[in-house]
Structures are given as structure tokens and as C-alpha cells.
Amino acid sequence: MARDSFTCGAIYAFSDALKDASKETTKKVKKLLREQGTGLRRETAYQARVNVRKQAVHRKGVERAAGTYHKSIKRGKIYYRDKAVCIRVYSSDPVAHLQEYGWRVKKRDKRTGKLMEGKKVFDHSRDDYEPIFRQAVEDLADEVIRRL
């Protein structure tokens, strides 16, 4: 009696390994994003210290200590955008957008003055840190594939 059949035990074992790996991979991805987010925050804070001058403001109606922009750079929590896992670095300073993108100076007599260019601290630090992040992602992918 001749038999033609397929043994699917290996395929089922591989699918079970993939399910288990997906759970572990999710944890590793989140850990990697937190670590890389912290690294990006450090790089951004460094760029801010280099490019943005600390200055206190003491005027009528405005009281601001020196260095609040530098202290306000933070790493956010992990969140999901569509199906992608993301993390962000942001500044909680109310005037951080002015340092980043620039502003038009007002003179004392209420006329508008020249345009002060933004420092683009977050853009520059993101560009500087991107190769490090890509290498870490490649290393994680290699590790996950090796474990399968």
C-alpha cells in the first residue's frame, strides 16, 4: 500500500516559535525604543547646550529663569501610530517652538524688527542620531533572526 502524505509537524513547530518570538520581539522593540529615545534626548540636549544660549528674562510681565529651555527637553512614552511603534523627544518649554523655528523680533515702539532664525536643534540632533538608531535596529533584527 503506497502512501502520499506530508508531515506538517515541523511547520507547526516553526509557527509556534514565531508566535513566541513575536511576544519576545515586542518587548525587545519597546526596550530598544526607550533606550534609543534616551540617546536621542541626550543628543538633543547636547545640541541645545551648544547652539542655544542660556539667558534669563526679567521684564515687566515676563519673568523667566536661565536654562529653562535646556531643562525642558524630555523623552516621551512609547505610542502607536497606525501599526508603527514610536517614541518622541520633545520640549515642554512654552517658548521652545520659537527657539526651534525662529520668530520676528518686536521693537520697543511696537514695530516689527528683523527675523531671528530658529536653531533647529531637534532637526539637527535627529539627523545626527539617525545612523546610530539604524545600526541598533539592524542589530536587533539580526538577533531576533538568529534566535529563530
Coordinates of C-alpha atoms in Angstrom, one line a residue:
M1 CA 0.0 0.0 0.0
A2 CA 1.5 3.3 -1.1
R3 CA 1.0 6.5 0.8
D4 CA 1.5 10.0 -0.2
S5 CA 1.3 12.4 2.7
F6 CA 3.0 15.4 4.2
T7 CA 4.2 15.7 7.7
C8 CA 3.4 19.2 9.0
G9 CA 4.9 18.9 12.4
A10 CA 7.9 21.0 11.6
I11 CA 5.8 23.7 10.1
Y12 CA 3.6 23.8 13.2
A13 CA 6.6 23.9 15.4
F14 CA 8.0 26.8 13.4
S15 CA 4.7 28.7 13.6
D16 CA 4.7 28.2 17.4
A17 CA 8.3 29.5 17.5
L18 CA 7.2 32.6 15.5
K19 CA 4.3 33.2 17.9
D20 CA 6.6 33.0 20.9
A21 CA 9.2 35.1 19.2
S22 CA 6.6 37.8 18.4
K23 CA 5.9 38.3 22.1
E24 CA 9.6 38.5 22.9
T25 CA 10.3 40.7 20.0
T26 CA 7.6 43.2 21.1
K27 CA 9.3 43.5 24.5
K28 CA 12.7 43.9 22.9
V29 CA 11.4 46.5 20.4
K30 CA 9.9 48.6 23.2
K31 CA 13.1 48.3 25.2
L32 CA 15.2 49.3 22.2
L33 CA 12.9 52.3 21.5
R34 CA 13.2 53.5 25.1
E35 CA 17.0 53.2 25.0
Q36 CA 17.3 54.9 21.7
G37 CA 14.8 57.6 22.8
T38 CA 17.0 58.4 25.8
G39 CA 20.0 58.5 23.5
L40 CA 18.2 61.0 21.2
R41 CA 17.2 63.1 24.2
R42 CA 20.9 63.2 25.3
E43 CA 22.0 64.2 21.8
T44 CA 19.2 66.9 21.6
A45 CA 20.2 68.3 25.0
Y46 CA 23.8 68.4 23.8
Q47 CA 22.9 70.3 20.6
A48 CA 20.8 72.7 22.7
R49 CA 23.7 73.4 25.1
V50 CA 26.0 74.1 22.1
N51 CA 23.6 76.2 20.0
V52 CA 21.2 77.9 22.3
R53 CA 22.4 80.5 24.8
K54 CA 21.1 80.4 28.3
Q55 CA 19.5 83.7 29.1
A56 CA 17.3 84.9 31.9
V57 CA 14.5 87.4 31.1
H58 CA 13.4 90.0 33.7
R59 CA 10.9 92.4 32.2
K60 CA 7.6 93.8 33.2
G61 CA 5.1 90.9 32.7
V62 CA 7.8 88.3 31.8
E63 CA 9.9 86.5 34.4
R64 CA 12.0 83.7 33.1
A65 CA 15.0 81.9 34.7
A66 CA 18.0 81.0 32.6
G67 CA 18.3 77.5 31.2
T68 CA 14.6 76.5 31.2
Y69 CA 14.8 75.5 27.5
H70 CA 17.6 73.1 28.2
K71 CA 15.9 71.6 31.3
S72 CA 12.7 71.1 29.4
I73 CA 13.9 68.5 26.8
K74 CA 12.3 65.2 27.6
R75 CA 11.8 61.7 26.2
G76 CA 8.1 60.7 25.8
K77 CA 6.3 57.4 26.2
I78 CA 6.0 54.7 23.6
Y79 CA 2.9 55.1 21.4
Y80 CA 1.4 53.6 18.3
R81 CA 0.9 55.4 15.1
D82 CA -1.1 53.2 12.7
K83 CA 0.8 50.0 13.1
A84 CA 4.2 51.5 13.9
V85 CA 5.7 51.8 17.4
C86 CA 7.0 55.3 18.0
I87 CA 8.7 57.3 20.7
R88 CA 9.3 61.1 20.7
V89 CA 11.6 63.6 22.2
Y90 CA 10.1 67.0 23.0
S91 CA 10.5 70.2 24.9
S92 CA 7.9 71.2 27.5
D93 CA 9.1 74.8 27.4
P94 CA 6.2 77.1 26.3
V95 CA 8.6 79.1 24.0
A96 CA 10.6 76.1 22.6
H97 CA 8.9 76.5 19.2
L98 CA 10.4 80.0 19.0
Q99 CA 13.9 78.6 19.6
E100 CA 13.3 75.8 17.1
Y101 CA 11.7 77.7 14.2
G102 CA 12.5 81.4 14.8
W103 CA 10.5 84.5 15.4
R104 CA 10.1 88.1 14.3
V105 CA 11.6 90.5 16.9
K106 CA 9.3 93.3 18.1
K107 CA 10.9 96.6 18.9
R108 CA 10.1 98.6 22.0
D109 CA 7.9 101.0 19.9
K110 CA 5.7 98.0 18.7
R111 CA 7.2 97.9 15.2
T112 CA 8.4 94.6 13.8
G113 CA 12.1 94.1 13.5
K114 CA 14.2 91.6 11.8
L115 CA 13.6 87.8 11.6
M116 CA 15.5 85.8 14.2
E117 CA 16.4 82.4 12.6
G118 CA 15.5 79.3 14.5
K119 CA 18.2 77.0 15.8
K120 CA 16.6 73.7 14.5
V121 CA 18.0 71.8 17.5
F122 CA 15.6 68.9 17.2
D123 CA 16.1 68.5 13.4
H124 CA 19.9 68.6 13.7
S125 CA 20.0 66.1 16.6
R126 CA 17.6 63.8 14.8
D127 CA 19.9 63.8 11.7
D128 CA 23.0 63.2 13.7
Y129 CA 21.5 60.3 15.7
E130 CA 19.8 58.5 12.8
P131 CA 22.8 56.3 11.8
I132 CA 23.1 55.1 15.4
F133 CA 19.4 54.3 15.5
R134 CA 19.5 52.4 12.2
Q135 CA 22.5 50.3 13.4
A136 CA 20.7 49.4 16.6
V137 CA 17.6 48.3 14.7
E138 CA 19.7 46.2 12.3
D139 CA 21.4 44.6 15.3
L140 CA 18.1 43.8 16.9
A141 CA 16.8 42.3 13.7
D142 CA 19.8 40.1 13.4
E143 CA 19.5 39.0 17.0
V144 CA 15.8 38.1 16.5
I145 CA 16.5 36.2 13.3
R146 CA 19.4 34.2 15.0
R147 CA 17.1 33.2 17.9
L148 CA 14.6 31.6 15.5

